Each structure stands twice: as C-alpha cells, then as structure tokens.
C-alpha cells in the first residue's frame, strides 16, 4: 500500500518513486536484521523476510499504480 501511494502521489515516474521507497525500507530492515541477530531479541526471520521482499513488493505497487494511470488515460481517450 505504501509503494502504491508513493507512486500515486509522484508527479512523474511512479515506479521509480516506489522503488526509492523500497530502498529506504530495505536499508531500515537490514538494520533490523543486524539488531535482531546481535541482541538476541528474537528470531531474525521477520526482518530478513522484510529485507528480501521490500524491493519486489514496492516494484509491484509502483507497477500497479502506473498501469492504473495508463488504463485511466486510455479510457479517457476512448470516451472523449
């Protein structure tokens, strides 16, 4: 949802903005992996899963938003 929203409010290049959010999430989740493994607060599986899935899911959110924009523009052209 966050990547879709970042892509939606982007003035241009929605997928790029979603991927920038993905890079930010990836960096924070990598810090979480380090913190979870060094401090022994619990299993590091959640931060690892978040790090692995951050970029693909942010790309997907950006792609969905970009596709919605294209379909809306095509619909507007056919009705106008």
mmCIF file of N, CA and C in Angstrom:
data_model
loop_
_atom_site.group_PDB
_atom_site.id
_atom_site.type_symbol
_atom_site.label_atom_id
_atom_site.label_comp_id
_atom_site.label_asym_id
_atom_site.label_seq_id
_atom_site.Cartn_x
_atom_site.Cartn_y
_atom_site.Cartn_z
ATOM 1 N N UNK A 1 0.826 -1.181 0.000
ATOM 2 C CA UNK A 1 0.000 0.000 0.000
ATOM 3 C C UNK A 1 0.878 1.256 0.000
ATOM 4 N N UNK A 2 1.965 1.236 0.746
ATOM 5 C CA UNK A 2 2.841 2.404 0.817
ATOM 6 C C UNK A 2 3.508 2.709 -0.505
ATOM 7 N N UNK A 3 3.946 1.675 -1.219
ATOM 8 C CA UNK A 3 4.581 1.890 -2.515
ATOM 9 C C UNK A 3 3.572 2.393 -3.533
ATOM 10 N N UNK A 4 2.359 1.865 -3.482
ATOM 11 C CA UNK A 4 1.323 2.338 -4.389
ATOM 12 C C UNK A 4 1.031 3.813 -4.128
ATOM 13 N N UNK A 5 0.966 4.176 -2.857
ATOM 14 C CA UNK A 5 0.702 5.569 -2.506
ATOM 15 C C UNK A 5 1.851 6.471 -2.934
ATOM 16 N N UNK A 6 3.087 6.020 -2.748
ATOM 17 C CA UNK A 6 4.238 6.809 -3.199
ATOM 18 C C UNK A 6 4.196 6.999 -4.706
ATOM 19 N N UNK A 7 3.821 5.950 -5.422
ATOM 20 C CA UNK A 7 3.720 6.060 -6.877
ATOM 21 C C UNK A 7 2.556 6.958 -7.287
ATOM 22 N N UNK A 8 1.482 6.886 -6.550
ATOM 23 C CA UNK A 8 0.281 7.669 -6.890
ATOM 24 C C UNK A 8 0.502 9.162 -6.713
ATOM 25 N N UNK A 9 1.218 9.566 -5.682
ATOM 26 C CA UNK A 9 1.413 10.998 -5.454
ATOM 27 C C UNK A 9 2.645 11.539 -6.179
ATOM 28 N N UNK A 10 3.383 10.659 -6.847
ATOM 29 C CA UNK A 10 4.562 11.099 -7.593
ATOM 30 C C UNK A 10 4.128 11.928 -8.802
ATOM 31 N N UNK A 11 4.812 13.034 -9.078
ATOM 32 C CA UNK A 11 4.428 13.851 -10.232
ATOM 33 C C UNK A 11 4.737 13.161 -11.567
ATOM 34 N N UNK A 12 5.762 12.315 -11.590
ATOM 35 C CA UNK A 12 6.122 11.545 -12.782
ATOM 36 C C UNK A 12 6.956 10.345 -12.336
ATOM 37 N N UNK A 13 7.157 9.403 -13.201
ATOM 38 C CA UNK A 13 7.930 8.192 -12.940
ATOM 39 C C UNK A 13 7.479 7.487 -11.662
ATOM 40 N N UNK A 14 6.255 6.970 -11.651
ATOM 41 C CA UNK A 14 5.724 6.367 -10.418
ATOM 42 C C UNK A 14 6.505 5.141 -9.945
ATOM 43 N N UNK A 15 6.978 4.317 -10.862
ATOM 44 C CA UNK A 15 7.708 3.124 -10.440
ATOM 45 C C UNK A 15 9.027 3.512 -9.781
ATOM 46 N N UNK A 16 9.656 4.532 -10.283
ATOM 47 C CA UNK A 16 10.916 4.989 -9.686
ATOM 48 C C UNK A 16 10.698 5.447 -8.244
ATOM 49 N N UNK A 17 9.636 6.178 -7.998
ATOM 50 C CA UNK A 17 9.355 6.648 -6.647
ATOM 51 C C UNK A 17 9.032 5.480 -5.712
ATOM 52 N N UNK A 18 8.320 4.494 -6.220
ATOM 53 C CA UNK A 18 8.026 3.314 -5.408
ATOM 54 C C UNK A 18 9.307 2.558 -5.071
ATOM 55 N N UNK A 19 10.229 2.454 -6.026
ATOM 56 C CA UNK A 19 11.486 1.762 -5.771
ATOM 57 C C UNK A 19 12.375 2.532 -4.795
ATOM 58 N N UNK A 20 12.314 3.841 -4.828
ATOM 59 C CA UNK A 20 13.065 4.635 -3.838
ATOM 60 C C UNK A 20 12.547 4.329 -2.433
ATOM 61 N N UNK A 21 11.235 4.225 -2.295
ATOM 62 C CA UNK A 21 10.673 3.818 -1.010
ATOM 63 C C UNK A 21 11.145 2.413 -0.646
ATOM 64 N N UNK A 22 11.217 1.525 -1.630
ATOM 65 C CA UNK A 22 11.701 0.172 -1.384
ATOM 66 C C UNK A 22 13.136 0.149 -0.897
ATOM 67 N N UNK A 23 13.971 1.021 -1.439
ATOM 68 C CA UNK A 23 15.366 1.113 -0.991
ATOM 69 C C UNK A 23 15.425 1.603 0.455
ATOM 70 N N UNK A 24 14.584 2.560 0.806
ATOM 71 C CA UNK A 24 14.543 3.032 2.188
ATOM 72 C C UNK A 24 14.089 1.917 3.138
ATOM 73 N N UNK A 25 13.069 1.187 2.737
ATOM 74 C CA UNK A 25 12.587 0.081 3.568
ATOM 75 C C UNK A 25 13.663 -0.994 3.690
ATOM 76 N N UNK A 26 14.349 -1.271 2.588
ATOM 77 C CA UNK A 26 15.412 -2.270 2.603
ATOM 78 C C UNK A 26 16.527 -1.883 3.563
ATOM 79 N N UNK A 27 16.935 -0.629 3.552
ATOM 80 C CA UNK A 27 18.021 -0.206 4.434
ATOM 81 C C UNK A 27 17.614 -0.279 5.909
ATOM 82 N N UNK A 28 16.398 0.109 6.219
ATOM 83 C CA UNK A 28 15.934 0.034 7.602
ATOM 84 C C UNK A 28 15.772 -1.416 8.035
ATOM 85 N N UNK A 29 15.277 -2.266 7.136
ATOM 86 C CA UNK A 29 15.101 -3.667 7.517
ATOM 87 C C UNK A 29 16.437 -4.388 7.652
ATOM 88 N N UNK A 30 17.447 -3.990 6.885
ATOM 89 C CA UNK A 30 18.779 -4.568 7.081
ATOM 90 C C UNK A 30 19.342 -4.180 8.445
ATOM 91 N N UNK A 31 19.080 -2.969 8.868
ATOM 92 C CA UNK A 31 19.479 -2.574 10.217
ATOM 93 C C UNK A 31 18.724 -3.399 11.254
ATOM 94 N N UNK A 32 17.478 -3.728 10.972
ATOM 95 C CA UNK A 32 16.709 -4.581 11.861
ATOM 96 C C UNK A 32 17.252 -5.996 11.923
ATOM 97 N N UNK A 33 17.747 -6.492 10.793
ATOM 98 C CA UNK A 33 18.362 -7.822 10.783
ATOM 99 C C UNK A 33 19.598 -7.830 11.672
ATOM 100 N N UNK A 34 20.425 -6.807 11.540
ATOM 101 C CA UNK A 34 21.636 -6.717 12.358
ATOM 102 C C UNK A 34 21.266 -6.618 13.836
ATOM 103 N N UNK A 35 20.303 -5.779 14.151
ATOM 104 C CA UNK A 35 19.896 -5.609 15.551
ATOM 105 C C UNK A 35 19.297 -6.892 16.111
ATOM 106 N N UNK A 36 18.503 -7.590 15.323
ATOM 107 C CA UNK A 36 17.856 -8.803 15.815
ATOM 108 C C UNK A 36 18.863 -9.929 16.034
ATOM 109 N N UNK A 37 19.851 -10.014 15.161
ATOM 110 C CA UNK A 37 20.820 -11.103 15.316
ATOM 111 C C UNK A 37 21.829 -10.814 16.426
ATOM 112 N N UNK A 38 22.205 -9.566 16.619
ATOM 113 C CA UNK A 38 23.211 -9.242 17.631
ATOM 114 C C UNK A 38 22.640 -9.175 19.038
ATOM 115 N N UNK A 39 21.412 -8.739 19.169
ATOM 116 C CA UNK A 39 20.850 -8.561 20.511
ATOM 117 C C UNK A 39 20.090 -9.780 21.005
ATOM 118 N N UNK A 40 19.749 -10.675 20.120
ATOM 119 C CA UNK A 40 19.019 -11.862 20.533
ATOM 120 C C UNK A 40 17.605 -11.566 20.996
ATOM 121 N N UNK A 41 16.978 -10.534 20.428
ATOM 122 C CA UNK A 41 15.618 -10.171 20.822
ATOM 123 C C UNK A 41 14.577 -11.167 20.333
ATOM 124 N N UNK A 42 14.949 -11.987 19.437
ATOM 125 C CA UNK A 42 14.011 -12.955 18.889
ATOM 126 C C UNK A 42 14.551 -13.470 17.576
ATOM 127 N N UNK A 43 13.788 -14.298 16.920
ATOM 128 C CA UNK A 43 14.265 -14.824 15.649
ATOM 129 C C UNK A 43 14.331 -13.714 14.598
ATOM 130 N N UNK A 44 15.373 -13.700 13.803
ATOM 131 C CA UNK A 44 15.517 -12.646 12.799
ATOM 132 C C UNK A 44 14.715 -12.900 11.522
ATOM 133 N N UNK A 45 13.788 -13.838 11.559
ATOM 134 C CA UNK A 45 13.064 -14.203 10.337
ATOM 135 C C UNK A 45 12.214 -13.056 9.793
ATOM 136 N N UNK A 46 11.569 -12.275 10.649
ATOM 137 C CA UNK A 46 10.745 -11.171 10.157
ATOM 138 C C UNK A 46 11.584 -10.092 9.477
ATOM 139 N N UNK A 47 12.656 -9.591 10.104
ATOM 140 C CA UNK A 47 13.441 -8.580 9.388
ATOM 141 C C UNK A 47 14.091 -9.122 8.112
ATOM 142 N N UNK A 48 14.455 -10.400 8.115
ATOM 143 C CA UNK A 48 15.024 -10.978 6.889
ATOM 144 C C UNK A 48 13.966 -11.040 5.793
ATOM 145 N N UNK A 49 12.762 -11.475 6.135
ATOM 146 C CA UNK A 49 11.677 -11.525 5.152
ATOM 147 C C UNK A 49 11.354 -10.129 4.628
ATOM 148 N N UNK A 50 11.362 -9.150 5.512
ATOM 149 C CA UNK A 50 11.099 -7.771 5.101
ATOM 150 C C UNK A 50 12.176 -7.272 4.152
ATOM 151 N N UNK A 51 13.429 -7.603 4.434
ATOM 152 C CA UNK A 51 14.534 -7.179 3.559
ATOM 153 C C UNK A 51 14.442 -7.848 2.199
ATOM 154 N N UNK A 52 14.079 -9.124 2.190
ATOM 155 C CA UNK A 52 14.008 -9.857 0.916
ATOM 156 C C UNK A 52 12.837 -9.374 0.064
ATOM 157 N N UNK A 53 11.723 -9.059 0.685
ATOM 158 C CA UNK A 53 10.516 -8.721 -0.062
ATOM 159 C C UNK A 53 10.327 -7.232 -0.328
ATOM 160 N N UNK A 54 11.144 -6.381 0.253
ATOM 161 C CA UNK A 54 10.929 -4.934 0.142
ATOM 162 C C UNK A 54 10.931 -4.454 -1.307
ATOM 163 N N UNK A 55 11.985 -4.723 -2.040
ATOM 164 C CA UNK A 55 12.072 -4.216 -3.410
ATOM 165 C C UNK A 55 11.061 -4.852 -4.360
ATOM 166 N N UNK A 56 10.886 -6.183 -4.359
ATOM 167 C CA UNK A 56 9.890 -6.735 -5.281
ATOM 168 C C UNK A 56 8.470 -6.233 -5.026
ATOM 169 N N UNK A 57 8.093 -6.121 -3.762
ATOM 170 C CA UNK A 57 6.732 -5.674 -3.469
ATOM 171 C C UNK A 57 6.544 -4.183 -3.745
ATOM 172 N N UNK A 58 7.581 -3.393 -3.525
ATOM 173 C CA UNK A 58 7.486 -1.962 -3.862
ATOM 174 C C UNK A 58 7.421 -1.777 -5.373
ATOM 175 N N UNK A 59 8.177 -2.584 -6.115
ATOM 176 C CA UNK A 59 8.084 -2.524 -7.577
ATOM 177 C C UNK A 59 6.671 -2.883 -8.018
ATOM 178 N N UNK A 60 6.092 -3.926 -7.414
ATOM 179 C CA UNK A 60 4.741 -4.346 -7.768
ATOM 180 C C UNK A 60 3.728 -3.240 -7.490
ATOM 181 N N UNK A 61 3.841 -2.584 -6.350
ATOM 182 C CA UNK A 61 2.935 -1.477 -6.042
ATOM 183 C C UNK A 61 3.068 -0.334 -7.028
ATOM 184 N N UNK A 62 4.307 -0.011 -7.416
ATOM 185 C CA UNK A 62 4.520 1.036 -8.414
ATOM 186 C C UNK A 62 3.990 0.645 -9.777
ATOM 187 N N UNK A 63 4.170 -0.636 -10.143
ATOM 188 C CA UNK A 63 3.688 -1.107 -11.439
ATOM 189 C C UNK A 63 2.162 -1.078 -11.493
ATOM 190 N N UNK A 64 1.511 -1.493 -10.407
ATOM 191 C CA UNK A 64 0.047 -1.459 -10.376
ATOM 192 C C UNK A 64 -0.457 -0.035 -10.537
ATOM 193 N N UNK A 65 0.162 0.899 -9.850
ATOM 194 C CA UNK A 65 -0.260 2.301 -9.956
ATOM 195 C C UNK A 65 -0.019 2.839 -11.369
ATOM 196 N N UNK A 66 1.148 2.548 -11.933
ATOM 197 C CA UNK A 66 1.452 3.018 -13.289
ATOM 198 C C UNK A 66 0.469 2.423 -14.290
ATOM 199 N N UNK A 67 0.123 1.166 -14.114
ATOM 200 C CA UNK A 67 -0.841 0.515 -15.008
ATOM 201 C C UNK A 67 -2.216 1.148 -14.873
ATOM 202 N N UNK A 68 -2.608 1.482 -13.654
ATOM 203 C CA UNK A 68 -3.895 2.138 -13.448
ATOM 204 C C UNK A 68 -3.930 3.502 -14.126
ATOM 205 N N UNK A 69 -2.826 4.221 -14.074
ATOM 206 C CA UNK A 69 -2.746 5.536 -14.721
ATOM 207 C C UNK A 69 -2.893 5.389 -16.230
ATOM 208 N N UNK A 70 -2.199 4.407 -16.812
ATOM 209 C CA UNK A 70 -2.276 4.179 -18.261
ATOM 210 C C UNK A 70 -3.688 3.789 -18.671
ATOM 211 N N UNK A 71 -4.310 2.898 -17.925
ATOM 212 C CA UNK A 71 -5.673 2.477 -18.258
ATOM 213 C C UNK A 71 -6.663 3.633 -18.137
ATOM 214 N N UNK A 72 -6.450 4.490 -17.140
ATOM 215 C CA UNK A 72 -7.328 5.652 -16.989
ATOM 216 C C UNK A 72 -7.174 6.610 -18.165
ATOM 217 N N UNK A 73 -5.935 6.809 -18.619
ATOM 218 C CA UNK A 73 -5.701 7.686 -19.770
ATOM 219 C C UNK A 73 -6.311 7.111 -21.035
ATOM 220 N N UNK A 74 -6.204 5.786 -21.223
ATOM 221 C CA UNK A 74 -6.812 5.160 -22.401
ATOM 222 C C UNK A 74 -8.321 5.259 -22.352
ATOM 223 N N UNK A 75 -8.904 5.105 -21.173
ATOM 224 C CA UNK A 75 -10.347 5.197 -21.022
ATOM 225 C C UNK A 75 -10.827 6.614 -21.328
ATOM 226 N N UNK A 76 -10.055 7.595 -20.901
ATOM 227 C CA UNK A 76 -10.418 8.991 -21.146
ATOM 228 C C UNK A 76 -10.367 9.291 -22.648
ATOM 229 N N UNK A 77 -9.384 8.743 -23.356
ATOM 230 C CA UNK A 77 -9.272 8.972 -24.798
ATOM 231 C C UNK A 77 -10.435 8.334 -25.562
ATOM 232 N N UNK A 78 -10.848 7.168 -25.158
ATOM 233 C CA UNK A 78 -11.912 6.480 -25.886
ATOM 234 C C UNK A 78 -13.262 7.113 -25.625
ATOM 235 N N UNK A 79 -13.441 7.710 -24.454
ATOM 236 C CA UNK A 79 -14.724 8.336 -24.148
ATOM 237 C C UNK A 79 -14.804 9.760 -24.717
ATOM 238 N N UNK A 80 -13.651 10.380 -24.916
ATOM 239 C CA UNK A 80 -13.636 11.784 -25.354
ATOM 240 C C UNK A 80 -13.682 11.911 -26.779
#
